[in-house]
Coordinates of C-alpha atoms and ligand atoms in Angstrom, one line a residue:
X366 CA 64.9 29.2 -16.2
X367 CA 66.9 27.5 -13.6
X368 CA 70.1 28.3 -15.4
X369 CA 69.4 31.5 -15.8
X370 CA 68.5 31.9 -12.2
X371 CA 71.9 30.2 -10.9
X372 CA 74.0 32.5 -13.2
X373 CA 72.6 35.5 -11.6
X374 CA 72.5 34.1 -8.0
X375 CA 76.6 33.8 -9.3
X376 CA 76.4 37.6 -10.5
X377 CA 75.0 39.3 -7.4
X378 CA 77.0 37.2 -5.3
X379 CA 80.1 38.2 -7.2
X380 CA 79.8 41.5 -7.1
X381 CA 78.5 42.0 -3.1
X382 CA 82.2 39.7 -2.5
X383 CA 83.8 42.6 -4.3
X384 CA 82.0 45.5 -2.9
X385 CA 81.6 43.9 0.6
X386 CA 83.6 45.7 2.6
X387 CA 81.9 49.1 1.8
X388 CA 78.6 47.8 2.0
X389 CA 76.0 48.2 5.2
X390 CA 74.6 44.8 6.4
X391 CA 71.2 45.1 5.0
X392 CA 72.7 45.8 1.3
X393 CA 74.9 42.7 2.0
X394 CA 72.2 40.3 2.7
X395 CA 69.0 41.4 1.0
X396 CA 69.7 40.9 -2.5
X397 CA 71.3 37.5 -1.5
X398 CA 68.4 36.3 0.5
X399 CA 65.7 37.5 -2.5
X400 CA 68.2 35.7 -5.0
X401 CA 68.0 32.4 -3.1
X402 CA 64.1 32.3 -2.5
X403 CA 63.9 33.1 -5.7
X404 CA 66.3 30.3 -6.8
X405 CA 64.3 27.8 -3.9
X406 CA 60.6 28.6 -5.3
X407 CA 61.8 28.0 -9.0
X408 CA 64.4 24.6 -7.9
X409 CA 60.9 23.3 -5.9
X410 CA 58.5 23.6 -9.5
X411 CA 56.6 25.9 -7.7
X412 CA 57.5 28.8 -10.5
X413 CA 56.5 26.5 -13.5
X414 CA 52.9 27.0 -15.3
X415 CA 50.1 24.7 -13.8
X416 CA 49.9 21.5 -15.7
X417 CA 46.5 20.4 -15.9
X418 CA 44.7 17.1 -16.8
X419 CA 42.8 16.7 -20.1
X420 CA 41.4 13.1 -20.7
X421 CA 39.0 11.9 -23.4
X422 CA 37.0 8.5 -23.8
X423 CA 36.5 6.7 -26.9
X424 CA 35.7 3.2 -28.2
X425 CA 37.9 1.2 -30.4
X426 CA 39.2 -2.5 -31.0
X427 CA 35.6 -3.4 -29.5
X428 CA 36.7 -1.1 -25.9
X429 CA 36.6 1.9 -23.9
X430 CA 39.4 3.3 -23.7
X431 CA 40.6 6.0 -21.6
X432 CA 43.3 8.9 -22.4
X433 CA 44.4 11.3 -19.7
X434 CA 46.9 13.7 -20.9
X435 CA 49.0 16.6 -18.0
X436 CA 49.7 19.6 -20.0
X437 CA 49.9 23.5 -19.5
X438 CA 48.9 24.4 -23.2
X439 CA 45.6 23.2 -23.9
X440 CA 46.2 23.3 -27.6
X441 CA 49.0 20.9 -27.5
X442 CA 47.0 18.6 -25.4
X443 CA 44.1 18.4 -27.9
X444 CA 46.6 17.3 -30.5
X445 CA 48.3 14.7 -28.6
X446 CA 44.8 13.6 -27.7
X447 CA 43.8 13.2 -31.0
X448 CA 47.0 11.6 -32.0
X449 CA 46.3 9.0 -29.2
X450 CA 42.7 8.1 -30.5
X451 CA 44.0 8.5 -34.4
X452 CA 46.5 5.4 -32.7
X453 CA 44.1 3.2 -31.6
X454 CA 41.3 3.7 -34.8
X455 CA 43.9 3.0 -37.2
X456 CA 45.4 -0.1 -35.7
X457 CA 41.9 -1.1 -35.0
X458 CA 41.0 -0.3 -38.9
X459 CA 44.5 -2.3 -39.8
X460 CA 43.1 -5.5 -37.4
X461 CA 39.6 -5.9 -37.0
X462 CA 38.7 -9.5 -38.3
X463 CA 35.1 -9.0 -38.3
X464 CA 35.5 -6.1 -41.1
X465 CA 36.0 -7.0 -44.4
X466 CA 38.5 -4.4 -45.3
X467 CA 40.8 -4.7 -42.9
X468 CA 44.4 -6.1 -43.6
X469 CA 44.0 -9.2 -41.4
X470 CA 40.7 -10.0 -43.4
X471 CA 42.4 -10.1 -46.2
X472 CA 45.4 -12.1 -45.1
X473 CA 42.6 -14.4 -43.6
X474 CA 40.7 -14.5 -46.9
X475 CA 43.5 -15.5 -49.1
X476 CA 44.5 -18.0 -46.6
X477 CA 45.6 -20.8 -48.9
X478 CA 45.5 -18.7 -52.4
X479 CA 48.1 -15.8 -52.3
X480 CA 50.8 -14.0 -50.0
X481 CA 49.2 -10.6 -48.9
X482 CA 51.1 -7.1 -48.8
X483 CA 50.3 -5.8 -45.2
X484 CA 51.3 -2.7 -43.3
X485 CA 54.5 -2.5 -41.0
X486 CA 52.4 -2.4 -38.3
X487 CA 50.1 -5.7 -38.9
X488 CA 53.9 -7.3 -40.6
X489 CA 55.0 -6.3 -36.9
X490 CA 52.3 -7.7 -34.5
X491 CA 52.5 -10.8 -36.6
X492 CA 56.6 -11.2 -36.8
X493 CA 56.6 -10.5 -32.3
X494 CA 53.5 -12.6 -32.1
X495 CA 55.4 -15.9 -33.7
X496 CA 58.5 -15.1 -31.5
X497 CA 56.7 -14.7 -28.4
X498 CA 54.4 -18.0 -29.4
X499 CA 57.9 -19.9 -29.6
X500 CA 59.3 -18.2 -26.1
X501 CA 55.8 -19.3 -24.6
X502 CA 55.6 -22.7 -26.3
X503 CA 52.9 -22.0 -27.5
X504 CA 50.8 -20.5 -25.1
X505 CA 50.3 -17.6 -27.2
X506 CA 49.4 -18.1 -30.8
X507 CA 47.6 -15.9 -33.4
X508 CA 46.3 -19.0 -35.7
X509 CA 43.7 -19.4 -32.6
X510 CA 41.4 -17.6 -34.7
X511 CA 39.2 -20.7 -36.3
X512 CA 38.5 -22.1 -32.6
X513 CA 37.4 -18.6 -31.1
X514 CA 35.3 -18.5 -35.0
X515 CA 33.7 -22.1 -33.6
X516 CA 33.3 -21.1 -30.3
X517 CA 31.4 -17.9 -31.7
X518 CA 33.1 -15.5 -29.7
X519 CA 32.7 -12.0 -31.3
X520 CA 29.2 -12.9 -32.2
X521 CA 25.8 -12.7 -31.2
X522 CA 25.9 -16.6 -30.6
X523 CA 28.3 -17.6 -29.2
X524 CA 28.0 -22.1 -28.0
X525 CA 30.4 -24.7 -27.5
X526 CA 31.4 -26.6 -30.1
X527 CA 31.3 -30.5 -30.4
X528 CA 34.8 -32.3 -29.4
X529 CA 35.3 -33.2 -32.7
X530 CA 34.8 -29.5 -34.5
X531 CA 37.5 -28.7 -32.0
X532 CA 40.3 -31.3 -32.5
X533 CA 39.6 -30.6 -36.6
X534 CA 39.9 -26.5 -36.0
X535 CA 43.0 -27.5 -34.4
X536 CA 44.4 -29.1 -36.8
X537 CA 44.8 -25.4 -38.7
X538 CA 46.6 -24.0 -35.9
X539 CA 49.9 -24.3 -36.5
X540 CA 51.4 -20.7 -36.5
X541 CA 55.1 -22.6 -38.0
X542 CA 53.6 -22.6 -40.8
X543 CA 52.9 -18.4 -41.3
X544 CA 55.2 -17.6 -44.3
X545 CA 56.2 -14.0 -43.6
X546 CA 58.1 -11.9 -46.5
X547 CA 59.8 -9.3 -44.6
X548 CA 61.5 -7.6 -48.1
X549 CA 58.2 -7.4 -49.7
X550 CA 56.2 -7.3 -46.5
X551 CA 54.1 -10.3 -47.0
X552 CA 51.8 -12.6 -45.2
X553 CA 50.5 -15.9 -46.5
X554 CA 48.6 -18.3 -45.2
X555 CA 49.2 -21.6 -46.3
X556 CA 46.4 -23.2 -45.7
X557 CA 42.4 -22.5 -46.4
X558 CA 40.7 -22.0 -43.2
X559 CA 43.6 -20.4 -41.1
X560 CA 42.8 -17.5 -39.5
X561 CA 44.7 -14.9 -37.8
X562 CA 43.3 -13.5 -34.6
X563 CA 45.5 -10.3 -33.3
X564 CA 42.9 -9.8 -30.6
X565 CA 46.0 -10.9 -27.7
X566 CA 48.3 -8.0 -29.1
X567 CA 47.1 -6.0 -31.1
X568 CA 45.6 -3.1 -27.7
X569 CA 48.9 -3.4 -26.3
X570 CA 50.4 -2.4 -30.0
X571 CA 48.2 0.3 -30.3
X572 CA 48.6 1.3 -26.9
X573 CA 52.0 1.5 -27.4
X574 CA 51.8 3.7 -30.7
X575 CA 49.9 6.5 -28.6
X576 CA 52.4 6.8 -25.7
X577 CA 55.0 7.3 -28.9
X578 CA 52.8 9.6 -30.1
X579 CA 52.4 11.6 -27.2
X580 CA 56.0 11.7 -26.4
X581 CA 56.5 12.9 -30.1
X582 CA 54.5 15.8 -28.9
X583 CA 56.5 16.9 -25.5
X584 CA 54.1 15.2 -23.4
X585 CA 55.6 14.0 -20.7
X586 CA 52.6 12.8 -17.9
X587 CA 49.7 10.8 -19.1
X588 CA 47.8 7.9 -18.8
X589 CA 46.0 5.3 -21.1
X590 CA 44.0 3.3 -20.3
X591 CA 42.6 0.3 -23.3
X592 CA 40.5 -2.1 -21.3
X593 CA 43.1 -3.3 -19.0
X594 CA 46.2 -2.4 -21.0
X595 CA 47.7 0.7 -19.2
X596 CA 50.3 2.5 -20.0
X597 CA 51.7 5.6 -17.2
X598 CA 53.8 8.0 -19.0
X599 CA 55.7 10.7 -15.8
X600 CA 53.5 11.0 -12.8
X601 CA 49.9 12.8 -11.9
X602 CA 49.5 16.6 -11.2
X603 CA 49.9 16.4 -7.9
X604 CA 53.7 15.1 -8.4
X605 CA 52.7 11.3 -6.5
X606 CA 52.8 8.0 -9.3
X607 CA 49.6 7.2 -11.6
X608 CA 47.9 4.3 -9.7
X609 CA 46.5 1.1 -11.2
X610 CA 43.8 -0.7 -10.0
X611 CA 44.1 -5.1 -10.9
X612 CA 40.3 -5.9 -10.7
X613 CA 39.3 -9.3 -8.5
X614 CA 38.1 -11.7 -10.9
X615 CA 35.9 -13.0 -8.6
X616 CA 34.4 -9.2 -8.6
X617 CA 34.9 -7.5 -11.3
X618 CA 34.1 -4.3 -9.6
X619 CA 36.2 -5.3 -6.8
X620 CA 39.7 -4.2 -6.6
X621 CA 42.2 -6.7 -5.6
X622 CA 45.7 -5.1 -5.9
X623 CA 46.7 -1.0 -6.2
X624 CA 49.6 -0.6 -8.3
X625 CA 51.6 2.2 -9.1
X626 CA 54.6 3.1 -11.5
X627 CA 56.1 5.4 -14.1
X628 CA 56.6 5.2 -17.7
X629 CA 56.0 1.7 -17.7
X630 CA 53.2 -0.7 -19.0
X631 CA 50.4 -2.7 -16.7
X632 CA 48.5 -4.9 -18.9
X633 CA 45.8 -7.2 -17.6
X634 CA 43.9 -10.5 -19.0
X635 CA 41.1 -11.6 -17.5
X636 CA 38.5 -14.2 -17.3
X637 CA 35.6 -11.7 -16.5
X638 CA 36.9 -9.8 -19.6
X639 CA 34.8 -11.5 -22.4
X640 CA 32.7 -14.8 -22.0
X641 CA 29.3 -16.4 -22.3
X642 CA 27.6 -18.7 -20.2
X643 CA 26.1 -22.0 -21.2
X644 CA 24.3 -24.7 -18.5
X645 CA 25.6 -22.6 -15.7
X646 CA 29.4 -22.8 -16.9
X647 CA 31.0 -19.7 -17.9
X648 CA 33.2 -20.3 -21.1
X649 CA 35.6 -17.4 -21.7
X650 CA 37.6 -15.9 -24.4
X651 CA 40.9 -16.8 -23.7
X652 CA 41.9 -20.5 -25.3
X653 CA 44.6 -22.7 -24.5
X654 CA 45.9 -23.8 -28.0
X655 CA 46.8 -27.6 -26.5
X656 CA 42.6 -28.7 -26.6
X657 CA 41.2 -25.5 -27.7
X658 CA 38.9 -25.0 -24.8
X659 CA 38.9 -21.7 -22.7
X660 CA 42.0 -21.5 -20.3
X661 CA 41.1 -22.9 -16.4
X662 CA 44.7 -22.6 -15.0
X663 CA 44.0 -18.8 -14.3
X664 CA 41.3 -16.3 -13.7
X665 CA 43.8 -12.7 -14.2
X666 CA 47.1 -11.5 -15.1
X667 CA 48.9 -8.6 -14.5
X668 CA 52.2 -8.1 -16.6
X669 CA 54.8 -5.2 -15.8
X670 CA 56.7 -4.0 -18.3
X671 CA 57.9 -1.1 -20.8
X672 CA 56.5 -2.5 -23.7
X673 CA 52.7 -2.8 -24.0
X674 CA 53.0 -4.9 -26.9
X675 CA 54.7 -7.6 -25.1
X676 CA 53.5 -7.3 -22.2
X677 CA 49.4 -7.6 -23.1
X678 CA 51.0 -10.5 -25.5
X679 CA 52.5 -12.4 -22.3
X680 CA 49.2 -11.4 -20.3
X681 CA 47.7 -14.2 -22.6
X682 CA 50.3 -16.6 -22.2
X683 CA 50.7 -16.6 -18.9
X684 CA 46.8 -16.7 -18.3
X685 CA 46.7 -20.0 -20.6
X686 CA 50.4 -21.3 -18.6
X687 CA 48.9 -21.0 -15.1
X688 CA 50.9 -19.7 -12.3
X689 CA 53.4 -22.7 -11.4
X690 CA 54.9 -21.9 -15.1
X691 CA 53.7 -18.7 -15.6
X692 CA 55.5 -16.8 -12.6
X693 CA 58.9 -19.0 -13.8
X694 CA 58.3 -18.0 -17.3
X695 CA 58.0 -13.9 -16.0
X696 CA 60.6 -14.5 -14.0
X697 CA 62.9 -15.7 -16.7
X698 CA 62.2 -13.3 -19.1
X699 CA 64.2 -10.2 -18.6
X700 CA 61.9 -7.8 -20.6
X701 CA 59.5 -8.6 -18.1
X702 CA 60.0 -6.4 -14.7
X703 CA 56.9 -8.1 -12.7
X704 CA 53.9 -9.8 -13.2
X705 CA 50.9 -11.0 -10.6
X706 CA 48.2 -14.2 -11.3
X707 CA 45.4 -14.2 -9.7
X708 CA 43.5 -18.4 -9.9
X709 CA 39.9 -18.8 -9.5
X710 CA 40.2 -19.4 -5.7
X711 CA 41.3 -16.0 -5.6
X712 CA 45.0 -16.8 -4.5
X713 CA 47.6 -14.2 -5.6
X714 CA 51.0 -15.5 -7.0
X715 CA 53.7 -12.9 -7.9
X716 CA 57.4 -12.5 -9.2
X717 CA 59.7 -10.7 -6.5
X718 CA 59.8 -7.6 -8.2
X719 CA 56.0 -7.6 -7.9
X720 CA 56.4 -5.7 -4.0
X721 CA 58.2 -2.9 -5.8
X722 CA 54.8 -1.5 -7.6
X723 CA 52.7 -2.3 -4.9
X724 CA 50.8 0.9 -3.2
X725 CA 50.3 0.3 0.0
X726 CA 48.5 3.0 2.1
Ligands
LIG728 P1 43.7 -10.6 -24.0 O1 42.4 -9.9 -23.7 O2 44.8 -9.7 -24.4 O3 44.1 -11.6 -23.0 O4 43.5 -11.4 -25.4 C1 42.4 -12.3 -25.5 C2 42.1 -12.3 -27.0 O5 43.2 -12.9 -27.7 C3 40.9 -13.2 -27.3 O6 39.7 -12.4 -27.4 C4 41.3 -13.7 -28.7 O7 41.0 -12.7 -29.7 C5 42.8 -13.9 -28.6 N1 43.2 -15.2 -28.0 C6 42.5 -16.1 -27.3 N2 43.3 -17.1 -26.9 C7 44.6 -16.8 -27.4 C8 45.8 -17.5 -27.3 N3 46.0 -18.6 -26.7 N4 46.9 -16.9 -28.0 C9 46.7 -15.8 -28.7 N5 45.6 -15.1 -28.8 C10 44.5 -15.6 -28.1
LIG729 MG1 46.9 -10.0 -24.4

């Protein structure tokens, strides 16, 4: 449209040049003048169809999520938002632990027995999880699923295990040991009683596959939101960035920082997230692999990045590093263009890029 509208701005204003001298003044200017409010309304977006927000709420990977997709064509945003959902259902079918036919339940089954033919998607959370374990020393690691099975977390009853359970469940944690076959796409766990837990990645995966899918479909503004990890595609109707709200851990309903961005990932971990309490002390779900115990060093992170894979992986990591190591780790990492830690005193440490996404009024 707008280079159709340049050309014959071009036209006209060729042709008055040529005729100009035999021309009266209103013949010389009025076509020009129409020409270039025309050219002004359609340069300004004014002349393009309304886009208008379709969202849609649905619970998967044990979370509400939230889809808000900006389209004209109603059609198309029904398909993209059944493309997102479709995303998140089937990486929750391909990870769930506490369902029997789901890949990682029979990786975890045969732990010990046989190598197990997986999905690229479960052969892919599992490959970046091992990497990002070894960038994060640690930190972050995916053979944490026995201890959160001691603790009880995902069930009804969830207590705290004896010392002694704990430095035994440990002892079947080390994620070295995860013999991955990428030519015949294989997992195998060598050991009975490891267990793979893709509960730290596997929303920022998913979350990740639905932004591909709605770009796949020509959406261009939209906004998803999987309990905590976010993901802005372009910018809201009104033409200003999608905002993002970090919750206060302290107050969960409280919000502590306004964010804002474009086509980029905000993925938050927090201690208010998941947890049980037991003799007044609140025992949450996210474990520091070095004792096993939930992670005190932190009570929210807030990673800023493209990918929401990464990103709700290095949420976790940095919650269990703390914020002395955690803002140096961020900082170091290049992928990673900001990221925020909020401690249990309610103290806010940030990476310098951190200022660039903040919105203030
Ligand atoms: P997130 O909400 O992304 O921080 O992930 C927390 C979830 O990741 C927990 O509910 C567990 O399923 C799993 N998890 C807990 N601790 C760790 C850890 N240190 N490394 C990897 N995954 C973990
Ligand atoms: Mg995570």
């Amino acid at each position: 449209m707008h280079t159709f509208l340049i050309r014959a701005y071009f036209t006209v204003a060729r042709f008055y040049f040529a005729e100009y001298e035999r021309a009266t003044f209103f013949m010389k200017k009025f076509p020009v003048l129409i020409l270039t409010m025309l050219l002004l309304f359609n340069l300004s977006g004014c002349g393009e169809p309304e886009q208008i927000k379709y969202d849609r709420d649905f619970f998967a990977m044990d979370t509400y999520i939230a889809c808000q997709v900006l389209s004209a064509d109603e059609e198309l945003a029904v398909k993209a938002l059944d493309a997102a959902e479709a995303a998140f259902m089937d990486i929750d079918r391909l990870t769930n632990r506490f369902e029997q036919s789901s890949e990682i339940s029979t990786v975890n089954s045969k732990a010990g027995v046989v190598p197990v033919k997986v999905s690229a998607d479960v052969f892919a959370m599992v490959e970046t999880s091992m990497q990002w374990s070894d960038k994060t020393d640690g930190a972050f690691n995916i053979l944490i699923g026995n201890v959160m099975d001691l603790w009880g977390f995902g069930t009804e009853n969830p207590a705290v295990p004896t010392e002694e359970a704990l430095v035994e469940a440990l002892t079947r944690t080390d994620y070295h040991k995860i013999v991955l076959d990428e030519k015949n796409s294989t997992i195998y766990l060598p050991e009975k009683g490891m267990v793979i837990d893709l509960g730290g990645v596997a929303k920022g995966y998913a979350t990740d596959k639905a932004v591909a899918a709605l770009k796949d479909l020509g959406i261009e503004n939209a906004l998803i939101n999987a309990g905590g990890n976010v993901y802005v595609l372009g910018k809201r109707a009104d033409g200003t960035p999608w905002k993002v709200g970090v919750r206060d851990p302290q107050d969960p309903e409280e919000i502590k920082k306004v964010l804002q961005g474009r086509d980029t990932a905000f993925v938050s971990s927090g201690d208010y997230q998941r947890y049980f309490e037991a003799d007044g002390i609140r025992y949450h779900h996210i474990l520091d692999p070095a004792d096993g115990y939930p992670a005190r060093a932190s009570a929210g992170t807030t990673i800023i990045m493209k990918s929401a894979t990464i990103a709700d992986i290095l949420s976790t990591s940095l919650f269990v590093k703390g914020p002395g190591e955690g803002i140096n780790l961020a900082e170091k990492f290049i992928e990673v263009d900001a990221a925020m830690i909020i401690t249990g005193d309610g103290k806010i440490y940030e990476t310098k890029k951190l200022r660039d996404y903040v919105f203030d009024n």
